[in-house]
Amino acid sequence: MNKIMYLEFERCIGCRACQAACRECGDHDAKERNYVEYVDFTESRQTFPMLCMQCKDPACARVCPANAIQITEEGVVLSAMEEKCIGCRNCTFGCPFGIPKFDFEKNKMYKCDMCYDRTRDDIPPMCASVCPSEAIRFIDFDEMQQLRRRRTQMNLVEGKKPQEGNKWDYVPEFFGVYTDSQ
Amino acid sequence: MSQFLVKEGVKNQIRKGEKLVTTHCCYCGMQCGMHIRVNEKTNKVVGVEPRYDWVLTRGKMCPKGVTAYQTVDHPDRIKRPLIKKNGQFVESSWDEALDLIENKYKELQRNYGKDSLSVYGGVSMTNEKCYLVGKYARVALGTRYLDYNGRYCMSSAAGGFNKTLGMDRGSTLPWTELEHTDCFFMAGSNTAECHPTSIQWFWKAKDKGAKIIVADPRETATARVADVHLDLLPGTDSALANGIMHLLIKHDYVDNEYVQERCNNFGELKEMTAKFTPEYTSKITGISVEKIVKAAHIFGKSPRSVVMFARGAEQQTAGVDNVSLYTSMALLRGQIGKFASGVATFTGQGNGQGGREHGQKSDLLPGYRKLTDPKAVEYISGVWGIKPEEMPKPGVSAYEMFDLMKNKTIRGLHVICSNPVVSSPNINHVYEALRELDFLVVSDFFLSETAELADVVLPATTWAEDEGTTTNIEGRVIHIRKVVEPIGESKPDWEIMSLIAERMGKGKHFQYREPREIFNELRLASKGGKADYYGVTYEKIDEQDGVFWPAPTEDHPGSPSVFKEKFATEDGKANLAVCDWKGPAEVKSTEYPIWLTTGRVVFHYLSGNQTRRVGFLKEQCPEPFVEMHPELASQYQVINGEKVKLTTPRGDMIVPVKITKAIRKDVVFVPYHWGKELAVNQLTSPALDPISRMPEFKVCPVKLEKLAK
Ligand code: SF4
Ligand code: SF4
Ligand code: SF4
C-alpha cells in the first residue's frame, strides 16, 4: 500500500456520507471516526472533512502510557488495543488535530484507522469510496502530485499570476495523508 | 435471485460468511449503484458495499444511500396487515384484511358508483409496480380517480418538455457526458443536497474549467462555487429566463441556423423578450443587473452548455412556463441533441422518470399515451384484455382529488407508496379530506402519518425484497435486484394489487408470478408510444449498464441522447416558449411580509417516513428549522436556535432559527420532511399551475413572529 488520502476541502458539499460510511467499516463498531465541520455557517455553507493524518511520528501513540496505539507495517496508526487501553485520554489531548475519539461507556479511545481491513487489501476506505464530491480521495502518490500541479496550472490558464502577498493563493490546498513503506 | 456483478479488475470487500447483491439505491433519481451485504447463514441484510464500477455514480453515495439498507430489517417494519378497530390498529391475517377491503370496495361502488373509489400512487417504486398501479385503478377498480405523488414532483417538467420538445425525457443526454460540458446553467436545484452524487460530474467539469451559473434564492453548495450566483426572488424564474434570452439575442449569441431549421416561434419569442432588459429583469427578480449580464455572456459564449432545473423552478404556478423558457435558452444556443450539451431536470424520486411514463397519471396511459386519444385507449385496452368502452375517462390531479374527498364524490382511497399528509401543500385541508373518507387503505412498510389515518394498512416490502426496474435521472432503465425474501408477511405492491384485483373479480387480468412478467407486459403496452420500452429487457440492462429509452425494437440498443435530428413534436420542430412573467399566486402584504420557500436537506428523503427512522440521518437532522439572513433575524430580534412562529393564512408552525448569510434577506427557508406540527406543508400554497396542476410549494408570503417569553 502506497496510497494517499488526499483531501481537497473546497470540494466538500457537507453531505456527511463519509461519516455515515465510516460507521459501515468492519472494525468500526458503527461509530464514525472522521469529522465534517462548517467553516462558519453564518458566513457560508462551506464544510470540510477531517480525518487522521496517520502521522509518521504520531503524538497520540507517543503520549500513550500503555503503548496501546499500534502502527502497522504500512504506517497506519490504529485505534487503541482494547486490552491495553487504560482510558487515560492522553491521546485525545496529544493529537494536534483533535482526531482521537473517546468512548465513555467502554472507557476506550477509538480513531480513524484508514479502514485498515480494506486498505490492507488495496480496497479504498469507505469515506473515500463514497464521497460524492471527491473531497476525499484515495490515490497514488503520482496522481496526487499531478493534481497539485494541475491546481496551479488552472489558475495560470485563467490568466492570473501570483503577486506580492497572494502567492499562497496559488498553492494547492491539500492534505496528503499517506503511508510510505513499500 | 441474487447476483454480484463487477467488471474485471474491480476490487470489493467481501467479508467471510457474506455475499453481495448488486443493485441501486432506493431513494433519489441518481439511483446510485450499490452492493448490499447479506449474511449467508441468516439471510439478513447487514450492510452496504460501494459499487465502484457503476457507470454513473462510481461507488459514490450520499448518507441516505449508505444507510438505505437499514430500512430493510428495521424494528418499525409493518409485518402483518393492520385493521383499525375502535380507533386502534389490530394485527390481522391477509384474508381478513382482503375480506374487509373487498366488502367495503364493493359496497361503496354499489352505492355510489365506480368512481367513488380512488387510487393515489407514488414513484419511489419500480416501473413494474408503477405500471400496475394504473392498471389496478382502471381495470381492477374501474375508477377514473387515479393520480400520484409525481404530480408534486415532475409534472411541470413533463408539461414544459412536452410543450417545447414534444417528449418528456428528463435529460436529453447521458450524464456521463457532463464532464465535457463548458457551462451549466442550474435553476432552482440544490443538487449538492438533493442529488449529491451528481456533484462528481459538475466538479469534474469544473476541474477542466467549466463555468457554473446557479439561480437560487439561497447560496447553496453549488451556488457557493458558481461563477455567477443569480440570487433571484422565488417565483421569478420566467423573468430571469426571458431576461437572459433578451441578452442572448441582443449580443448575437443565438445559433441562427439551428433556430431557423429546428425551432418554431422565434419571432414571437423575440417580441416577448424585448421588454426584458437587464434593468426590467433585475427589478422583478431582485438580481443585480451586472450579474444578469455576466451570466448571459458566460452562457452565450460557451460552446457546450447544459441548462438544468429542478423543483425550485417547477413547483410554481408558472412551473410549465419556467421549464419551457429555460429549455428555450438551450434551444436558442442550439444545444439540444448534441454532445455534452442539452437540457435536463433533476428527477427527485428514485423512479420519478419511469413512474410518470406508464399511466399512473390521471390522464395518461402506458408509454406516455394520452387517455384522451381513442387510438391509445384501443391499444391499451387490447393489451389489458378489456373493451375500450370499459376504460375510465381522465380523472383529476393529486391535490384536486382531496377536494373531491371533501365533497364526498370520492369515498374510498388506496394510497400506495406515498405519504400525502406530509408531502401535499396545505395539509390541514388534506387531513380534513381524508377524514371525510368512508374507507382508507394504505400500503406501506412503515406506519406513515397517512397510514395512521387508515382503516387498513397493508404491509408492503422495501425495494430490497423485490426485483424490478427503475428509470434513473438520465432516462436510463436499470435493474433493481431482489436481495432477500419479504420480511414477515409483507408482500410486494404488485402482489397486493393483484390480490385485491382477484377479489374484485378481475383476477384474470392480473396473473403474474414475478415482476419480469409485468415488465414484459409493460414493454408491450409502451410499444409504439413515446416512452417506448419494447426493446428493453432485464438481460440487456445487465449487459450494457442500463438501457436508455426509447428502445423501440428488440435489437435496438437504446437512445442515450435524444433529439439529435428532430424533436418529438408533430412537425419535428421545437416550440420556443413565448411566456410573460406572471408572478406567484400570492403577493406579499404588511401582514405576510416575507417570502417562504421550502426544500430538502441531504439527510432526508421526501416525507421522511423512511429517513426519519434511520439513526445516522436522524442524528444529523432531527427536526426542521427556519433558515434566515442575519439582517432579517436582527429586524425581528431573534437569535440562532431561538424558536419563532411562522404563519400563513392556512396554518402556522413553531421552528428554531438557523442564521446564515447564505440566503436572501427577504426569504426564509424550511425543509419539508416532517409531519403534523413539524410540517411546513401546513403553510404552503395549494395554488396550481394551470397546465401541470403542480402546486406552488416554493413560493408564498409568510408572517414571522418572535415568541413571547
Ligand atoms: S462525503 Fe465528501 S462531500 Fe460529503 S461531507 Fe464528507 S468530505 Fe464532504
Ligand atoms: S490521531 Fe492525531 S496524532 Fe494520532 S496519527 Fe492521527 S493525526 Fe496523528
Ligand atoms: S439518495 Fe440519491 S444520491 Fe443518495 S445514494 Fe441514493 S441515489 Fe445516490
Coordinates of C-alpha atoms in Angstrom, one line a residue, chain A residues 10-17 19-21 23-26 32 41-46 117-118 121-124 126 128-134 150 154, chain B residues 11-13 15 49-50 52 59-63 66 69-70 192 196-197 199-200 203 207 209 218-220 224 602-603 616 619-620 627 658-662:
Chain A
E10 CA -13.3 23.2 -1.0
R11 CA -14.8 20.3 -3.0
C12 CA -16.8 19.2 0.1
I13 CA -20.5 19.7 -0.1
G14 CA -21.2 18.8 3.5
C15 CA -23.3 15.7 2.9
R16 CA -21.5 13.7 5.6
A17 CA -21.7 10.5 3.5
Q19 CA -19.2 9.8 8.3
A20 CA -22.2 7.5 7.5
A21 CA -19.8 5.3 5.6
R23 CA -19.7 3.6 10.6
E24 CA -20.0 0.8 8.0
C25 CA -16.4 -0.2 8.1
G26 CA -15.7 -3.7 9.5
E32 CA -17.7 7.2 12.8
F41 CA -22.2 28.5 8.9
T42 CA -23.2 32.1 9.5
E43 CA -21.0 33.1 6.6
S44 CA -21.4 30.2 4.1
R45 CA -22.3 26.6 3.7
Q46 CA -18.7 25.6 3.2
D117 CA -9.4 -4.0 7.0
R118 CA -10.0 -2.7 3.5
D121 CA -6.1 -5.4 0.6
D122 CA -5.8 -2.2 -1.5
I123 CA -9.6 -1.6 -1.4
P124 CA -10.3 2.1 -0.8
M126 CA -15.3 3.7 3.0
A128 CA -13.1 8.0 0.1
S129 CA -15.2 5.4 -1.7
V130 CA -18.5 7.2 -1.2
C131 CA -17.5 10.9 -1.0
P132 CA -19.7 12.3 -3.8
S133 CA -17.5 15.4 -4.3
E134 CA -14.1 13.7 -4.3
R150 CA -3.0 21.0 -12.1
M154 CA -5.7 26.1 -13.7
Chain B
K11 CA -11.9 -5.0 -6.1
N12 CA -14.6 -5.2 -3.5
Q13 CA -14.5 -6.3 0.1
R15 CA -16.4 -10.5 4.3
E49 CA -20.5 -2.0 -0.2
P50 CA -19.7 0.6 -2.8
Y52 CA -17.2 1.2 -7.9
G59 CA -19.2 3.8 -5.9
K60 CA -20.3 7.2 -4.6
M61 CA -23.3 7.5 -2.3
C62 CA -24.8 10.1 -0.1
P63 CA -25.6 9.3 3.5
V66 CA -25.1 4.4 2.7
Y69 CA -30.1 -0.9 3.9
Q70 CA -31.1 -0.2 7.5
A192 CA -25.4 19.1 -3.7
P196 CA -25.3 14.6 -4.1
T197 CA -23.6 12.1 -6.3
I199 CA -21.6 16.6 -7.9
Q200 CA -18.8 14.5 -9.1
W203 CA -16.8 19.2 -10.1
D207 CA -11.7 20.9 -12.9
G209 CA -12.6 24.9 -16.5
R218 CA -30.1 30.5 -1.3
E219 CA -26.3 30.3 -1.7
T220 CA -26.3 26.5 -1.9
R224 CA -21.1 29.0 -3.4
V602 CA -29.3 16.0 2.3
F603 CA -30.2 13.7 5.2
F616 CA -27.4 8.4 11.5
E619 CA -29.0 12.4 14.5
Q620 CA -27.7 14.7 11.7
E627 CA -33.1 29.4 7.7
K658 CA -30.8 28.9 11.8
I659 CA -28.9 32.1 10.9
T660 CA -26.8 32.3 7.7
K661 CA -25.8 34.8 5.1
A662 CA -26.2 32.1 2.5

